[in-house]
Amino acid sequence: MALLHATWRAARDLAGQGAPVLPVHALHVHHGLSRFADDWRDHCARQCERWRAEGADLHFHVRHLGLQPQAGESLEALAREGRYRALADMARGAGCRVVLLAHHRDDQAETFLLQALRGAGAAGLAAMPRAIEREGLRWLRPWLARPRAEIEAYVAAHRIAHVEDDSNADPRHARNRLRLQVMPALREAFPQAPLALADAAARMQDAAECLGALADLDLAAVRDLDGRTLQAGPLAALSPARRRNLLRHWLAGAGPGGGVP
């Protein structure tokens, strides 16, 4: 809600200075997982109406998800995938080219730790990118370097009505356990922990980009003429670390024409 408020006010101020009017579209995903989901949707719709009365060129969109997790399937992963698909569909339908997400520095620190605990490599430890192009849309996280405390102060200063998701207190979810049990103790022992972890994620983003570029170079040297198989000799000539890096890249299909047959 803070990001939406800041965005429409910035668009209004730019228009007041003679810039073209930038309509703002609020995209709400109704997951249908909480008994309060209808209340959250209605809250967002009412808030957008109030801000329109204050002069916001603001449009509200909602998409309902019919999530049906299968046995053994991660509900968190299913909801995340469905949420991003819905956001992309709504954005394109509204004629948007940019989607803003409100993740902050504390979120980034948590993501880095979760990925580390799952044994992720550089790509996973890179956590969330500040900007990325995907499926014709530019996804931006303008507050990724901002601590949660600054956002809370903004909400208080502007008296922005918001909703706390009750599931955030459920320790069955890994991120909640980390946020509720681990991060407070980590901050007490190391007050700069969120900043340090977010900085580490930024360095991993650089490392992942460099590893990808190296894998592209190695792939060009070892790929067979058919473009879909690798030559054993040149592959064996690489160091073990470079072989592992190349194979991860190739198996993920990240290289030009890459991927497994």
PDB file of C-alpha atoms in Angstrom, residues 215 219 230 235 241-253 260:
ATOM      1  CA  ALA A 215      29.647 -20.586 -19.435  1.00  0.00           C
ATOM      2  CA  LEU A 219      29.734 -23.644 -24.372  1.00  0.00           C
ATOM      3  CA  LEU A 230      28.781 -31.459 -26.247  1.00  0.00           C
ATOM      4  CA  LEU A 235      34.732 -30.596 -22.212  1.00  0.00           C
ATOM      5  CA  ALA A 241      34.820 -26.057 -11.708  1.00  0.00           C
ATOM      6  CA  ARG A 242      34.346 -24.746 -15.254  1.00  0.00           C
ATOM      7  CA  ARG A 243      32.831 -28.068 -16.352  1.00  0.00           C
ATOM      8  CA  ARG A 244      30.310 -27.937 -13.527  1.00  0.00           C
ATOM      9  CA  ASN A 245      29.491 -24.322 -14.325  1.00  0.00           C
ATOM     10  CA  LEU A 246      29.047 -25.081 -18.027  1.00  0.00           C
ATOM     11  CA  LEU A 247      26.877 -28.158 -17.397  1.00  0.00           C
ATOM     12  CA  ARG A 248      24.586 -26.313 -14.979  1.00  0.00           C
ATOM     13  CA  HIS A 249      24.212 -23.546 -17.550  1.00  0.00           C
ATOM     14  CA  TRP A 250      23.565 -25.988 -20.401  1.00  0.00           C
ATOM     15  CA  LEU A 251      21.111 -28.159 -18.482  1.00  0.00           C
ATOM     16  CA  ALA A 252      19.161 -25.056 -17.504  1.00  0.00           C
ATOM     17  CA  GLY A 253      18.921 -24.102 -21.162  1.00  0.00           C
ATOM     18  CA  VAL A 260      18.994 -30.812 -23.180  1.00  0.00           C
TER      19      VAL A 260
END
